Short mmCIF file of C-alpha atoms in Angstrom, two decimals:
data_model
loop_
_atom_site.label_atom_id
_atom_site.label_comp_id
_atom_site.label_asym_id
_atom_site.label_seq_id
_atom_site.Cartn_x
_atom_site.Cartn_y
_atom_site.Cartn_z
CA UNK A 1 -15.77 50.92 -61.68
CA UNK A 2 -12.07 51.39 -62.40
CA UNK A 3 -11.42 50.52 -58.76
CA UNK A 4 -13.39 47.30 -59.09
CA UNK A 5 -10.97 44.50 -60.07
CA UNK A 6 -13.79 42.07 -60.91
CA UNK A 7 -15.48 44.49 -63.23
CA UNK A 8 -12.12 45.33 -65.04
CA UNK A 9 -11.62 41.60 -65.56
CA UNK A 10 -15.05 41.19 -67.15
CA UNK A 11 -14.53 44.24 -69.42
CA UNK A 12 -11.07 42.86 -70.40
CA UNK A 13 -12.48 39.44 -71.15
CA UNK A 14 -15.22 40.83 -73.34
CA UNK A 15 -12.82 43.11 -75.12
CA UNK A 16 -10.52 40.17 -75.87
CA UNK A 17 -13.44 38.18 -77.13
CA UNK A 18 -14.50 41.10 -79.36
CA UNK A 19 -10.88 41.41 -80.76
CA UNK A 20 -10.77 37.64 -81.55
CA UNK A 21 -14.14 37.88 -83.27
CA UNK A 22 -12.93 40.80 -85.31
CA UNK A 23 -9.73 39.00 -86.23
CA UNK A 24 -11.67 35.89 -87.19
CA UNK A 25 -14.03 37.97 -89.39
CA UNK A 26 -11.13 39.75 -91.02
CA UNK A 27 -9.50 36.24 -91.69
CA UNK A 28 -12.64 34.89 -93.15
CA UNK A 29 -12.99 37.97 -95.49
CA UNK A 30 -9.40 37.51 -96.52
CA UNK A 31 -9.73 33.73 -97.20
CA UNK A 32 -13.08 34.44 -99.12
CA UNK A 33 -11.35 36.87 -101.44
CA UNK A 34 -7.88 35.39 -101.44
CA UNK A 35 -6.33 34.22 -104.81
CA UNK A 36 -4.49 31.54 -102.86
CA UNK A 37 -7.37 29.00 -102.77
CA UNK A 38 -8.24 28.39 -106.45
CA UNK A 39 -10.54 25.52 -107.64
CA UNK A 40 -8.02 23.13 -109.26
CA UNK A 41 -10.32 20.15 -109.82
CA UNK A 42 -14.03 19.64 -110.97
CA UNK A 43 -14.98 16.05 -110.56
CA UNK A 44 -18.17 14.79 -112.23
CA UNK A 45 -19.36 11.56 -110.91
CA UNK A 46 -22.21 9.24 -112.15
CA UNK A 47 -23.02 7.33 -115.38
CA UNK A 48 -23.26 10.11 -117.94
CA UNK A 49 -24.54 8.77 -121.26
CA UNK A 50 -26.82 11.51 -122.83
CA UNK A 51 -25.81 14.80 -121.15
CA UNK A 52 -23.32 16.51 -123.45
CA UNK A 53 -19.79 17.24 -122.14
CA UNK A 54 -19.97 20.86 -123.59
CA UNK A 55 -23.13 21.53 -121.55
CA UNK A 56 -21.46 20.33 -118.29
CA UNK A 57 -18.35 22.27 -119.14
CA UNK A 58 -20.28 25.51 -119.84
CA UNK A 59 -22.06 25.38 -116.52
CA UNK A 60 -18.90 24.50 -114.59
CA UNK A 61 -16.95 27.36 -116.18
CA UNK A 62 -19.70 29.83 -115.39
CA UNK A 63 -20.21 29.02 -111.76
CA UNK A 64 -17.22 27.13 -110.58
CA UNK A 65 -14.11 29.22 -110.89
CA UNK A 66 -11.71 31.31 -108.97
CA UNK A 67 -11.50 30.90 -105.16
CA UNK A 68 -13.18 27.66 -103.90
CA UNK A 69 -15.00 29.65 -101.18
CA UNK A 70 -16.49 32.09 -103.68
CA UNK A 71 -17.52 29.52 -106.27
CA UNK A 72 -21.30 29.68 -106.72
CA UNK A 73 -22.17 26.09 -105.97
CA UNK A 74 -25.96 26.86 -105.48
CA UNK A 75 -26.12 28.56 -108.90
CA UNK A 76 -24.21 25.61 -110.35
CA UNK A 77 -26.56 23.10 -108.87
CA UNK A 78 -29.64 24.93 -110.21
CA UNK A 79 -28.07 25.27 -113.67
CA UNK A 80 -27.15 21.53 -113.82
CA UNK A 81 -30.69 20.65 -112.64
CA UNK A 82 -32.17 22.44 -115.70
CA UNK A 83 -30.20 20.39 -118.17
CA UNK A 84 -32.74 18.14 -120.01
CA UNK A 85 -31.24 14.72 -119.07
CA UNK A 86 -30.41 15.51 -115.51
CA UNK A 87 -32.69 13.99 -112.89
CA UNK A 88 -30.83 14.75 -109.68
CA UNK A 89 -27.63 16.68 -109.06
CA UNK A 90 -25.51 17.36 -105.89
CA UNK A 91 -22.60 19.86 -105.98
CA UNK A 92 -20.26 20.03 -103.01
CA UNK A 93 -16.80 21.43 -101.93
CA UNK A 94 -13.95 19.22 -101.05
CA UNK A 95 -11.31 21.24 -99.47
CA UNK A 96 -8.72 22.43 -100.26
CA UNK A 97 -9.25 22.73 -104.04
CA UNK A 98 -11.98 20.26 -105.39
CA UNK A 99 -15.56 20.60 -106.39
CA UNK A 100 -17.52 17.33 -106.75
CA UNK A 101 -20.65 17.13 -108.98
CA UNK A 102 -22.76 13.97 -108.52
CA UNK A 103 -25.17 13.55 -111.42
CA UNK A 104 -28.06 11.16 -112.00
CA UNK A 105 -29.45 11.04 -115.42
CA UNK A 106 -32.98 10.41 -116.43
CA UNK A 107 -33.74 6.95 -117.75
CA UNK A 108 -36.13 7.45 -120.79
CA UNK A 109 -39.00 4.94 -121.01
CA UNK A 110 -41.27 6.18 -123.73
CA UNK A 111 -42.32 9.09 -125.88
CA UNK A 112 -45.38 11.05 -124.92
CA UNK A 113 -47.82 11.12 -127.84
CA UNK A 114 -48.20 14.96 -127.78
CA UNK A 115 -44.58 15.77 -127.20
CA UNK A 116 -41.56 15.01 -125.05
CA UNK A 117 -40.36 11.93 -123.27
CA UNK A 118 -41.43 9.99 -120.12
CA UNK A 119 -38.58 8.86 -117.70
CA UNK A 120 -38.59 5.86 -115.35
CA UNK A 121 -40.21 7.87 -112.56
CA UNK A 122 -43.19 8.92 -114.87
CA UNK A 123 -41.95 12.47 -115.25
CA UNK A 124 -42.45 14.23 -118.60
CA UNK A 125 -39.41 16.10 -119.90
CA UNK A 126 -38.25 17.45 -123.28
CA UNK A 127 -34.89 16.34 -124.72
CA UNK A 128 -33.64 15.78 -128.24
CA UNK A 129 -32.86 12.14 -129.23
CA UNK A 130 -33.27 9.86 -132.18
CA UNK A 131 -33.73 6.78 -130.22
CA UNK A 132 -36.78 4.68 -130.66
CA UNK A 133 -39.11 4.35 -127.68
CA UNK A 134 -42.63 3.03 -127.12
CA UNK A 135 -45.35 5.61 -127.35
CA UNK A 136 -47.58 6.59 -124.41
CA UNK A 137 -50.98 8.33 -124.69
CA UNK A 138 -52.70 9.49 -121.62
CA UNK A 139 -54.04 12.37 -119.66
CA UNK A 140 -51.69 14.87 -118.01
CA UNK A 141 -50.33 13.57 -114.72
CA UNK A 142 -50.78 9.84 -115.56
CA UNK A 143 -47.12 9.25 -116.41
CA UNK A 144 -46.34 7.40 -113.12
CA UNK A 145 -49.21 4.94 -113.39
CA UNK A 146 -48.41 4.39 -117.00
CA UNK A 147 -44.82 3.54 -116.39
CA UNK A 148 -45.91 1.16 -113.65
CA UNK A 149 -48.33 -0.76 -115.98
CA UNK A 150 -45.83 -0.60 -118.86
CA UNK A 151 -43.35 -2.62 -116.77
CA UNK A 152 -45.97 -4.98 -115.57
CA UNK A 153 -47.23 -5.56 -119.14
CA UNK A 154 -43.87 -6.04 -120.61
CA UNK A 155 -42.97 -8.58 -117.89
CA UNK A 156 -46.09 -10.60 -118.95
CA UNK A 157 -45.31 -10.31 -122.60
CA UNK A 158 -41.56 -10.97 -122.60
CA UNK A 159 -41.71 -14.79 -122.29
CA UNK A 160 -43.92 -14.73 -125.50
CA UNK A 161 -41.33 -12.76 -127.39
CA UNK A 162 -43.60 -9.65 -127.41
CA UNK A 163 -43.29 -6.16 -126.19
CA UNK A 164 -45.36 -2.99 -125.72
CA UNK A 165 -44.94 -0.63 -128.55
CA UNK A 166 -47.86 1.67 -127.73
CA UNK A 167 -49.75 2.15 -124.42
CA UNK A 168 -52.96 4.16 -124.21
CA UNK A 169 -54.71 5.18 -120.94
CA UNK A 170 -57.97 6.83 -121.90
CA UNK A 171 -59.68 9.61 -120.09
CA UNK A 172 -62.23 6.85 -118.98
CA UNK A 173 -59.30 4.96 -117.42
CA UNK A 174 -59.36 2.22 -120.11
CA UNK A 175 -56.16 0.51 -121.11
CA UNK A 176 -55.16 -0.46 -124.71
CA UNK A 177 -51.83 -2.14 -125.43
CA UNK A 178 -50.26 -1.95 -128.95
CA UNK A 179 -47.90 -4.88 -129.39
CA UNK A 180 -44.69 -4.62 -131.38
CA UNK A 181 -46.15 -7.14 -133.82
CA UNK A 182 -48.92 -4.64 -134.80
CA UNK A 183 -51.82 -6.24 -132.77
CA UNK A 184 -53.75 -4.10 -130.37
CA UNK A 185 -55.02 -5.64 -127.08
CA UNK A 186 -57.94 -3.94 -125.37
CA UNK A 187 -57.96 -4.43 -121.68
CA UNK A 188 -60.64 -2.05 -120.46
CA UNK A 189 -60.88 -0.29 -117.14
CA UNK A 190 -60.84 -3.32 -114.66
CA UNK A 191 -58.51 -6.17 -113.93
CA UNK A 192 -56.21 -5.08 -116.80
CA UNK A 193 -53.28 -6.97 -115.62
CA UNK A 194 -55.21 -10.28 -115.22
CA UNK A 195 -56.78 -9.72 -118.61
CA UNK A 196 -53.38 -9.41 -120.21
CA UNK A 197 -52.28 -12.54 -118.36
CA UNK A 198 -55.24 -14.33 -119.91
CA UNK A 199 -54.21 -13.08 -123.31
CA UNK A 200 -50.69 -14.46 -122.72
CA UNK A 201 -52.27 -17.87 -121.89
CA UNK A 202 -54.30 -17.86 -125.05
CA UNK A 203 -51.46 -16.62 -127.27
CA UNK A 204 -49.40 -19.74 -127.99
CA UNK A 205 -52.35 -22.18 -128.64
CA UNK A 206 -54.90 -20.00 -130.31
CA UNK A 207 -53.77 -16.55 -131.39
CA UNK A 208 -50.20 -16.81 -132.36
CA UNK A 209 -50.76 -18.68 -135.51
CA UNK A 210 -53.20 -15.97 -136.67
CA UNK A 211 -51.15 -13.02 -135.70
CA UNK A 212 -50.45 -11.84 -139.22
CA UNK A 213 -54.17 -11.15 -139.83
CA UNK A 214 -55.22 -9.99 -136.36
CA UNK A 215 -56.13 -6.25 -136.01
CA UNK A 216 -56.91 -6.31 -132.33
CA UNK A 217 -57.93 -8.73 -129.58
CA UNK A 218 -60.57 -7.59 -127.13
CA UNK A 219 -60.11 -9.10 -123.64
CA UNK A 220 -62.97 -7.16 -122.03
CA UNK A 221 -65.27 -10.14 -121.84
CA UNK A 222 -65.85 -11.96 -118.62
CA UNK A 223 -65.52 -15.61 -119.97
CA UNK A 224 -63.81 -15.08 -123.31
CA UNK A 225 -62.47 -12.59 -125.84
CA UNK A 226 -63.17 -11.23 -129.36
CA UNK A 227 -60.86 -10.56 -132.29
CA UNK A 228 -61.01 -8.28 -135.33
CA UNK A 229 -59.24 -9.50 -138.55
CA UNK A 230 -57.62 -7.23 -141.13
CA UNK A 231 -59.29 -9.41 -143.81
CA UNK A 232 -62.93 -8.91 -143.28
CA UNK A 233 -63.83 -11.95 -145.49
CA UNK A 234 -62.02 -14.40 -143.13
CA UNK A 235 -64.36 -16.03 -140.65
CA UNK A 236 -63.02 -16.34 -137.15
CA UNK A 237 -62.63 -19.76 -135.46
CA UNK A 238 -65.40 -20.89 -133.03
CA UNK A 239 -63.23 -20.40 -129.91
CA UNK A 240 -62.25 -16.75 -130.85
CA UNK A 241 -65.48 -14.95 -131.35
CA UNK A 242 -65.25 -11.77 -133.41
CA UNK A 243 -66.33 -8.44 -132.32
CA UNK A 244 -69.44 -8.56 -134.30
CA UNK A 245 -70.38 -12.14 -132.96
CA UNK A 246 -70.24 -11.20 -129.19
CA UNK A 247 -73.42 -11.99 -127.43
CA UNK A 248 -75.51 -9.41 -125.79
CA UNK A 249 -74.67 -10.78 -122.37
CA UNK A 250 -70.96 -10.53 -123.17
CA UNK A 251 -71.40 -7.02 -124.38
CA UNK A 252 -73.01 -6.07 -121.15
CA UNK A 253 -70.24 -7.66 -119.15
CA UNK A 254 -67.50 -5.83 -121.03
CA UNK A 255 -65.72 -3.19 -119.17
#
């Protein structure tokens, strides 16, 4: 083989490649452990309103320190994601000396009746806050559909100067809306959005003047609605039949 010039060239070429690879590996190890590439900046981007600065700083100091190549960005990302108010987070290197953290906070929509909060994506989470939110009551896993209906219902009520204070989605899939003026609106299992729209149509001309004495309005009737008064002695008007005055046909048609 030593007399074969072609074979010697091939061996030499492979040896040179091996030496280069070894040198590159040694260089990578040196760079990885070198004190000459410290993290000098940690930039946190995003609108941060509820996540405490001390929490962010504690995570950054634990995982993002020393050599920028050795900083534990995966560990930092996992730790940031566990903070109560953090919805999404991305941690990345920007050579030569910067780590960027892109945070998206949760947007709280309501309190879950049992415990915790519901965010704008319908996810249940636990976080401390004194802020006042509407209250949701529903089965586990119904947060997403409740947020969707909450937004739809509020859009219908807003022109009336009303808003959803409580929203109930029963195990039988029936909807009940508690308004911020103390009145409850029963919508049932079917056509709940159309029924609330019908309530909105009736509100200015019939119901608004009586709101101080209304306990609830039942919209589960095909061609009408029923009301219940706080004052049991007060007789309802003819065009707003009370719960006790609903006919048998109406009761059968109620869903």
